[in-house]
Short mmCIF file of C-alpha atoms and ligand atoms in Angstrom, two decimals:
data_model
loop_
_atom_site.label_atom_id
_atom_site.label_comp_id
_atom_site.label_asym_id
_atom_site.label_seq_id
_atom_site.Cartn_x
_atom_site.Cartn_y
_atom_site.Cartn_z
CA MET A 458 -24.32 42.13 17.11
CA THR A 459 -21.72 40.76 19.52
CA LEU A 460 -18.46 39.59 18.10
CA LEU A 461 -16.89 36.54 19.70
CA SER A 462 -13.28 35.41 19.61
CA GLU A 463 -11.97 31.91 19.34
CA GLY A 464 -8.36 31.11 18.45
CA SER A 465 -7.29 33.75 15.94
CA ILE A 466 -10.83 34.36 14.62
CA ARG A 467 -13.30 37.15 15.44
CA PHE A 468 -16.79 36.15 14.42
CA ASP A 469 -20.53 36.65 14.78
CA ILE A 470 -22.92 33.79 15.54
CA ASN A 471 -26.21 35.65 14.99
CA GLY A 472 -28.76 32.81 15.12
CA ALA A 473 -26.33 30.08 14.02
CA PHE A 474 -25.28 27.21 16.22
CA TYR A 475 -22.13 27.76 18.29
CA ASN A 476 -21.01 25.68 21.24
CA PRO A 477 -18.14 27.25 23.21
CA ARG A 478 -17.62 23.90 24.99
CA MET A 479 -16.31 22.48 21.70
CA VAL A 480 -13.31 24.86 21.65
CA LEU A 481 -10.97 22.09 22.75
CA CYS A 482 -12.27 19.83 19.97
CA ARG A 483 -11.63 22.59 17.40
CA ASP A 484 -8.18 23.38 18.92
CA ILE A 485 -7.12 19.77 18.48
CA GLY A 486 -8.65 19.76 14.98
CA VAL A 487 -6.45 22.71 13.97
CA ALA A 488 -3.36 20.99 15.45
CA MET A 489 -4.03 17.71 13.60
CA THR A 490 -4.83 19.46 10.29
CA LYS A 491 -1.62 21.48 10.51
CA ALA A 492 0.52 18.50 11.53
CA LEU A 493 -0.87 16.47 8.62
CA GLY A 494 -0.13 19.30 6.15
CA ILE A 495 -3.66 19.20 4.74
CA ARG A 496 -4.14 21.48 1.73
CA GLU A 497 -7.83 21.03 1.01
CA TYR A 498 -10.49 20.71 3.69
CA LEU A 499 -14.29 20.64 3.72
CA ASP A 500 -16.11 21.72 6.88
CA ALA A 501 -19.30 19.98 5.68
CA LEU A 502 -21.63 21.24 8.43
CA SER A 503 -20.22 24.68 9.18
CA ALA A 504 -22.88 26.77 11.04
CA SER A 505 -20.94 30.01 11.78
CA GLY A 506 -17.90 28.67 9.90
CA ILE A 507 -15.67 28.82 12.98
CA ARG A 508 -14.11 25.36 12.56
CA GLY A 509 -13.13 25.82 8.91
CA MET A 510 -12.04 29.46 9.36
CA ARG A 511 -9.66 28.42 12.13
CA VAL A 512 -8.25 25.67 9.90
CA ALA A 513 -7.71 28.24 7.10
CA LYS A 514 -6.00 30.75 9.36
CA GLU A 515 -4.25 28.70 12.04
CA ALA A 516 -3.39 25.49 10.15
CA GLY A 517 -2.58 27.42 6.96
CA THR A 518 -4.76 25.11 4.82
CA GLU A 519 -4.94 26.73 1.38
CA LYS A 520 -8.34 25.63 0.13
CA VAL A 521 -11.03 25.57 2.80
CA HIS A 522 -14.66 24.89 1.87
CA LEU A 523 -17.43 25.88 4.30
CA ASN A 524 -20.87 24.39 3.76
CA ASP A 525 -24.23 24.59 5.52
CA PHE A 526 -27.72 24.13 4.06
CA ASP A 527 -29.18 26.86 6.26
CA PRO A 528 -29.32 30.13 4.22
CA GLN A 529 -28.87 32.22 7.39
CA ALA A 530 -25.70 30.30 8.22
CA VAL A 531 -24.40 30.90 4.67
CA GLN A 532 -24.92 34.67 5.04
CA LEU A 533 -23.22 34.63 8.37
CA MET A 534 -20.24 32.65 7.04
CA GLN A 535 -19.85 35.14 4.20
CA MET A 536 -19.64 38.01 6.70
CA ASN A 537 -17.34 36.10 9.04
CA VAL A 538 -14.97 35.09 6.24
CA ALA A 539 -14.79 38.70 4.97
CA ARG A 540 -14.29 40.04 8.50
CA ASN A 541 -11.24 37.78 8.92
CA ASN A 542 -9.81 38.51 5.44
CA LEU A 543 -10.02 34.87 4.51
CA ASP A 544 -10.53 33.29 1.14
CA CYS A 545 -12.79 30.31 1.95
CA ILE A 546 -15.20 28.79 -0.58
CA ILE A 547 -18.76 28.94 0.80
CA THR A 548 -21.63 26.72 -0.32
CA GLY A 549 -25.23 26.28 0.91
CA LYS A 550 -25.89 22.70 -0.16
CA ASN A 551 -27.17 19.65 1.56
CA ALA A 552 -23.86 18.18 2.72
CA ASN A 553 -24.73 14.77 1.26
CA VAL A 554 -25.39 16.30 -2.19
CA LEU A 555 -22.13 18.24 -2.10
CA MET A 556 -20.13 15.18 -1.04
CA HIS A 557 -21.67 13.11 -3.84
CA GLN A 558 -20.81 15.85 -6.38
CA GLU A 559 -17.21 16.55 -5.40
CA HIS A 560 -14.14 14.99 -3.83
CA PHE A 561 -12.09 16.64 -1.09
CA GLN A 562 -8.69 15.76 0.37
CA ALA A 563 -10.03 16.03 3.93
CA ILE A 564 -13.60 16.14 5.21
CA ASP A 565 -14.72 17.15 8.68
CA LEU A 566 -18.17 16.03 9.90
CA ASP A 567 -19.36 17.94 12.95
CA PRO A 568 -23.14 17.41 13.05
CA PHE A 569 -25.86 17.77 15.65
CA GLY A 570 -25.86 14.33 17.26
CA SER A 571 -25.02 11.40 15.02
CA PRO A 572 -22.72 11.57 11.95
CA SER A 573 -24.37 8.39 10.65
CA PRO A 574 -26.52 10.14 7.96
CA TYR A 575 -23.37 11.67 6.38
CA LEU A 576 -20.91 8.79 6.61
CA SER A 577 -21.70 7.14 3.31
CA ALA A 578 -21.35 10.29 1.18
CA ALA A 579 -18.28 11.42 3.16
CA SER A 580 -16.65 8.02 2.70
CA ARG A 581 -17.13 8.32 -1.04
CA SER A 582 -15.95 11.93 -1.23
CA ALA A 583 -12.91 12.02 1.08
CA ARG A 584 -9.64 11.22 -0.68
CA SER A 585 -7.21 11.07 2.23
CA TYR A 586 -8.70 12.10 5.56
CA LEU A 587 -12.01 11.92 7.37
CA PHE A 588 -12.54 13.60 10.73
CA ILE A 589 -15.74 12.77 12.64
CA THR A 590 -17.47 14.15 15.72
CA ALA A 591 -20.42 12.33 17.33
CA THR A 592 -22.36 13.88 20.19
CA ASP A 593 -25.01 11.15 20.44
CA THR A 594 -23.16 9.38 23.22
CA ALA A 595 -26.29 7.67 24.65
CA PRO A 596 -26.92 5.52 21.52
CA LEU A 597 -23.19 5.01 20.93
CA CYS A 598 -22.41 3.88 24.44
CA GLY A 599 -25.37 1.56 24.92
CA ALA A 600 -27.65 3.75 27.04
CA HIS A 601 -30.17 3.84 24.16
CA LEU A 602 -29.74 0.37 22.74
CA LYS A 603 -32.26 0.40 19.87
CA SER A 604 -31.22 3.82 18.64
CA GLY A 605 -27.57 2.67 18.73
CA ILE A 606 -28.41 -0.37 16.63
CA ARG A 607 -30.36 1.73 14.10
CA LYS A 608 -27.75 4.48 13.72
CA TYR A 609 -24.59 2.36 13.84
CA MET A 610 -25.77 -1.09 12.76
CA ALA A 611 -23.98 -2.50 15.78
CA ARG A 612 -25.00 -3.65 19.20
CA PRO A 613 -23.41 -1.44 21.87
CA LEU A 614 -23.16 -2.44 25.52
CA ARG A 615 -23.40 -0.31 28.61
CA THR A 616 -20.32 -1.34 30.59
CA GLU A 617 -17.85 0.48 32.82
CA TYR A 618 -15.78 1.18 29.69
CA HIS A 619 -18.76 2.60 27.77
CA ARG A 620 -16.80 5.64 26.56
CA GLU A 621 -14.41 3.43 24.62
CA MET A 622 -17.36 1.30 23.49
CA GLY A 623 -18.84 4.42 21.83
CA ALA A 624 -15.60 5.19 20.01
CA ARG A 625 -15.29 1.61 18.73
CA VAL A 626 -18.94 1.46 17.58
CA LEU A 627 -18.43 4.68 15.60
CA LEU A 628 -15.10 3.50 14.14
CA GLY A 629 -16.71 0.18 13.22
CA LEU A 630 -19.38 1.89 11.14
CA ALA A 631 -16.85 4.28 9.53
CA ALA A 632 -14.60 1.35 8.52
CA ARG A 633 -17.56 -0.50 6.97
CA GLU A 634 -18.79 2.59 5.08
CA LEU A 635 -15.28 3.28 3.75
CA ALA A 636 -14.84 -0.36 2.77
CA ARG A 637 -17.96 -0.07 0.60
CA TRP A 638 -16.01 2.52 -1.44
CA ASP A 639 -12.85 0.36 -1.51
CA LYS A 640 -11.06 2.45 1.08
CA GLY A 641 -9.08 1.38 4.12
CA THR A 642 -9.33 3.04 7.54
CA GLU A 643 -6.41 4.04 9.73
CA PRO A 644 -7.29 5.91 12.94
CA LEU A 645 -4.70 8.58 13.78
CA LEU A 646 -6.29 9.95 16.95
CA THR A 647 -9.46 9.06 18.82
CA HIS A 648 -10.62 10.83 21.94
CA VAL A 649 -13.80 10.86 23.99
CA THR A 650 -14.04 14.15 25.83
CA ASP A 651 -16.98 15.72 27.72
CA HIS A 652 -20.07 14.70 25.73
CA TYR A 653 -18.58 13.71 22.39
CA VAL A 654 -16.50 11.16 20.48
CA ARG A 655 -13.97 12.54 18.01
CA THR A 656 -11.82 10.59 15.58
CA TYR A 657 -9.28 11.41 12.85
CA LEU A 658 -8.92 8.83 10.10
CA ARG A 659 -6.35 8.45 7.34
CA LEU A 660 -7.80 6.67 4.31
CA SER A 661 -6.01 4.41 1.89
CA LYS A 662 -7.29 3.46 -1.53
CA GLY A 663 -7.96 -0.02 -2.80
CA ALA A 664 -9.92 -3.17 -2.18
CA GLU A 665 -6.99 -4.78 -0.33
CA ALA A 666 -6.72 -1.89 2.12
CA ALA A 667 -10.49 -2.09 2.68
CA ASP A 668 -10.30 -5.85 3.28
CA ARG A 669 -7.45 -5.36 5.77
CA SER A 670 -9.52 -2.79 7.70
CA LEU A 671 -12.48 -5.13 7.87
CA GLN A 672 -10.21 -7.63 9.62
CA SER A 673 -10.00 -5.14 12.48
CA LEU A 674 -13.72 -5.55 13.09
CA GLY A 675 -14.92 -7.98 15.71
CA TYR A 676 -17.07 -8.55 18.75
CA MET A 677 -16.71 -8.34 22.48
CA GLU A 678 -18.22 -10.69 25.02
CA HIS A 679 -18.69 -9.09 28.41
CA CYS A 680 -19.62 -10.51 31.80
CA ASN A 681 -21.94 -8.17 33.67
CA CYS A 682 -21.17 -9.90 36.92
CA CYS A 683 -17.35 -9.91 37.24
CA GLY A 684 -16.53 -7.39 34.46
CA SER A 685 -14.22 -9.68 32.48
CA PHE A 686 -14.35 -9.53 28.71
CA ALA A 687 -13.11 -11.43 25.66
CA LEU A 688 -12.56 -10.23 22.09
CA LEU A 689 -13.93 -12.36 19.26
CA ALA A 690 -13.37 -12.35 15.51
CA GLU A 691 -16.83 -13.81 14.85
CA PRO A 692 -20.10 -13.38 16.74
CA ARG A 693 -21.36 -16.29 18.81
CA PRO A 694 -24.47 -16.80 20.90
CA ALA A 695 -24.30 -15.32 24.39
CA GLY A 696 -22.29 -17.72 26.52
CA VAL A 697 -21.03 -18.23 30.03
CA CYS A 698 -18.20 -16.33 31.74
CA PRO A 699 -15.10 -18.53 32.17
CA HIS A 700 -14.30 -16.79 35.50
CA CYS A 701 -17.62 -16.69 37.35
CA ARG A 702 -20.00 -18.79 35.23
CA SER A 703 -22.49 -15.87 34.87
CA PRO A 704 -24.19 -15.26 31.50
CA THR A 705 -22.31 -12.96 29.11
CA THR A 706 -23.55 -10.38 26.57
CA LEU A 707 -22.20 -9.74 23.08
CA ALA A 708 -21.43 -6.31 21.58
CA GLY A 709 -20.48 -5.49 18.00
CA PRO A 710 -19.44 -5.30 15.33
CA LEU A 711 -16.76 -3.02 16.82
CA TRP A 712 -13.45 -1.67 15.58
CA LEU A 713 -10.88 -3.71 17.53
CA GLY A 714 -7.79 -2.34 15.74
CA LYS A 715 -5.53 0.49 16.82
CA ILE A 716 -7.15 3.85 17.51
CA GLN A 717 -4.09 6.09 18.06
CA GLU A 718 -0.97 6.85 16.04
CA PRO A 719 1.53 8.20 18.59
CA GLU A 720 3.95 9.80 16.06
CA GLY A 721 1.18 11.84 14.41
CA ILE A 722 -0.23 12.87 17.77
CA THR A 723 3.22 14.02 18.89
CA ARG A 724 3.60 16.07 15.70
CA SER A 725 0.24 17.73 16.35
CA LEU A 726 1.41 18.64 19.87
CA GLU A 727 4.35 20.44 18.31
CA ALA A 728 2.31 22.07 15.51
CA VAL A 729 0.47 24.73 17.53
CA ASP A 730 0.17 26.10 21.05
CA LEU A 731 -2.49 24.13 22.89
CA SER A 732 -4.22 24.52 26.25
CA GLU A 733 -2.90 22.40 29.12
CA ARG A 734 -6.06 20.27 28.99
CA ALA A 735 -5.70 19.61 25.25
CA LYS A 736 -2.02 18.72 25.71
CA LYS A 737 -2.84 16.32 28.52
CA ILE A 738 -5.51 14.55 26.43
CA LEU A 739 -3.16 14.22 23.45
CA LEU A 740 -0.23 13.01 25.55
CA THR A 741 -2.38 10.42 27.30
CA CYS A 742 -3.77 9.24 23.94
CA ALA A 743 -0.23 8.94 22.53
CA ARG A 744 0.95 6.92 25.53
CA GLU A 745 -2.01 4.64 26.16
CA VAL A 746 -1.62 0.93 25.48
CA ASP A 747 -3.48 0.66 22.18
CA ILE A 748 -5.56 -2.45 22.75
CA PRO A 749 -9.33 -2.58 23.28
CA PHE A 750 -10.90 -1.66 26.60
CA TYR A 751 -9.69 -1.24 30.13
CA TYR A 752 -10.38 -2.28 33.69
CA ASP A 753 -11.96 0.08 36.19
CA HIS A 754 -9.57 0.27 39.14
CA HIS A 755 -12.22 1.28 41.69
CA ARG A 756 -14.76 -1.23 40.53
CA ILE A 757 -12.34 -4.13 40.92
CA CYS A 758 -11.22 -2.88 44.36
CA GLU A 759 -14.86 -2.61 45.41
CA LYS A 760 -15.50 -6.17 44.29
CA LEU A 761 -12.44 -7.39 46.17
CA GLY A 762 -13.40 -5.35 49.24
CA ILE A 763 -10.13 -3.40 49.35
CA THR A 764 -9.41 0.33 49.44
CA PRO A 765 -7.99 1.56 46.13
CA GLY A 766 -4.39 2.76 46.31
CA LYS A 767 -2.51 4.68 43.62
CA ILE A 768 -3.41 3.59 40.12
CA ASP A 769 0.14 4.37 38.93
CA ASP A 770 1.55 1.80 41.41
CA VAL A 771 -0.73 -0.86 39.94
CA ILE A 772 0.43 0.05 36.43
CA LEU A 773 4.11 -0.11 37.43
CA ARG A 774 3.60 -3.48 39.10
CA LEU A 775 1.85 -4.89 36.00
CA ARG A 776 4.76 -3.65 33.86
CA SER A 777 7.32 -5.20 36.21
CA LEU A 778 5.53 -8.51 35.68
CA GLY A 779 6.09 -8.14 31.92
CA HIS A 780 2.66 -6.83 30.94
CA GLN A 781 1.85 -3.78 28.91
CA ALA A 782 -0.05 -1.34 31.12
CA SER A 783 -0.99 2.34 31.04
CA ARG A 784 -3.58 4.85 32.08
CA THR A 785 -6.20 5.89 29.53
CA HIS A 786 -7.66 9.24 28.50
CA PHE A 787 -11.14 7.63 28.51
CA THR A 788 -11.29 7.83 32.32
CA GLY A 789 -8.96 8.59 35.20
CA LEU A 790 -9.93 5.27 36.82
CA GLY A 791 -9.08 3.04 33.85
CA ILE A 792 -6.16 0.62 33.48
CA LYS A 793 -5.31 -0.48 29.95
CA THR A 794 -3.35 -3.70 29.98
CA ASP A 795 -2.82 -6.98 28.19
CA ALA A 796 -3.05 -8.73 31.58
CA SER A 797 -6.24 -10.68 32.29
CA LEU A 798 -8.76 -9.62 34.92
CA LEU A 799 -7.46 -12.36 37.21
CA GLN A 800 -3.88 -11.09 36.87
CA VAL A 801 -4.98 -7.52 37.63
CA GLU A 802 -6.89 -8.77 40.68
CA GLU A 803 -3.81 -10.62 41.90
CA VAL A 804 -1.71 -7.45 41.68
CA LEU A 805 -4.35 -5.47 43.55
CA ARG A 806 -4.61 -8.10 46.29
CA GLU A 807 -0.86 -8.36 46.73
CA ASN A 808 -0.66 -4.56 47.19
CA TYR A 809 -2.91 -4.80 50.22
CA HIS A 810 -1.33 -7.71 52.04
C1 SAM B 1979 -23.47 21.20 15.13
S1 SAM B 1979 -23.69 22.41 13.91
C2 SAM B 1979 -22.05 22.66 13.29
C3 SAM B 1979 -21.13 23.32 14.27
C4 SAM B 1979 -19.83 23.81 13.69
N1 SAM B 1979 -19.13 22.78 12.94
C5 SAM B 1979 -18.96 24.39 14.79
O1 SAM B 1979 -17.85 23.87 15.06
O2 SAM B 1979 -19.40 25.37 15.41
C6 SAM B 1979 -24.46 21.54 12.59
C7 SAM B 1979 -24.82 22.38 11.37
O3 SAM B 1979 -25.18 21.49 10.32
C8 SAM B 1979 -26.17 22.09 9.51
N2 SAM B 1979 -26.82 20.98 8.80
C9 SAM B 1979 -27.65 20.02 9.32
N3 SAM B 1979 -27.98 19.13 8.36
C10 SAM B 1979 -27.33 19.51 7.23
C11 SAM B 1979 -27.24 18.97 5.93
N4 SAM B 1979 -27.87 17.84 5.60
N5 SAM B 1979 -26.48 19.61 5.01
C12 SAM B 1979 -25.83 20.76 5.33
N6 SAM B 1979 -25.87 21.32 6.56
C13 SAM B 1979 -26.61 20.71 7.49
C14 SAM B 1979 -27.04 22.86 10.49
O4 SAM B 1979 -27.67 23.93 9.81
C15 SAM B 1979 -26.00 23.32 11.54
O5 SAM B 1979 -25.59 24.64 11.29
ZN1 ZN B 1980 -17.76 -13.23 35.09
#
């Protein structure tokens, strides 16, 4: 037996799933849970129990439930919880059965691949918060189109902003599942890091809140030729790009509402000590212009046949022209702005003349 350490927890993984590359995801999870003052939390798919144990110890959450349907994982969690002198409640149920039997203040879904099979039961069961990880980035981002449509009941599109596409496909399904239970969706933090999408949702009760959330759903029409895009409230047959007259493709339904809540993110930065990388992700998320999608600086420069300069200069110039503009955590090459593609191109051209 080899004991591992992560955060304040010493634990064994003996046969259970453990991915050390998800430490940052769990670090941020602890920070958000602590900042939100969550008192009851279900780690619905626990494996070794590391995620929930860290929430119990580092976020100070009083009632932490750990669940996994694998009997070996349950045994392991029991040993790990005892080893860390914690008082977590351990169950070995199918997560969907558990979430249909009981309600929890906050639920965390951290599955292998897609969270889609658990979203309905979790949407019913979660009273105030739902945290979701998805590692099936190929279906979410449009690389596996049919699988994306099956799992998320939405048509994704493989574009240069595919990482944000994945987040908005996932959020779109979550908002629809929650609406079925008369609950509204409010994203507090959404980040796409390494190979996964992660989102933190605050839920509000009532048909009106659910209806309001559904108004944040929509479609996106994208031109594969010049990279311009338009947001639409309703779907329409694939059309023609207003800039270059090439055919466009439609993606959706997608969540087109806000995906970050800067005040909450700032509180989570203050709640615990985080790694420099985690801090940088959170700060960038808190500061990014919260409107859908972004332009790829290098791709536009390539199209215009100019050498890319500093992205920050482009952002400052856009702001001086009265636009909102920022970098984005989705990619170092992205520019989030309310300026149109033509306006961004003009700024880039003027920088090189
Ligand atoms: C990706 S691992 C969880 C990793 C863990 N949250 C962590 O941070 O290390 C997914 C776990 O879900 C469990 N699982 C899969 N389907 C399940 C189900 N329907 N109900 C309960 N547990 C399930 C598996 O046994 C596995 O241990
Ligand atoms: Zn075009």
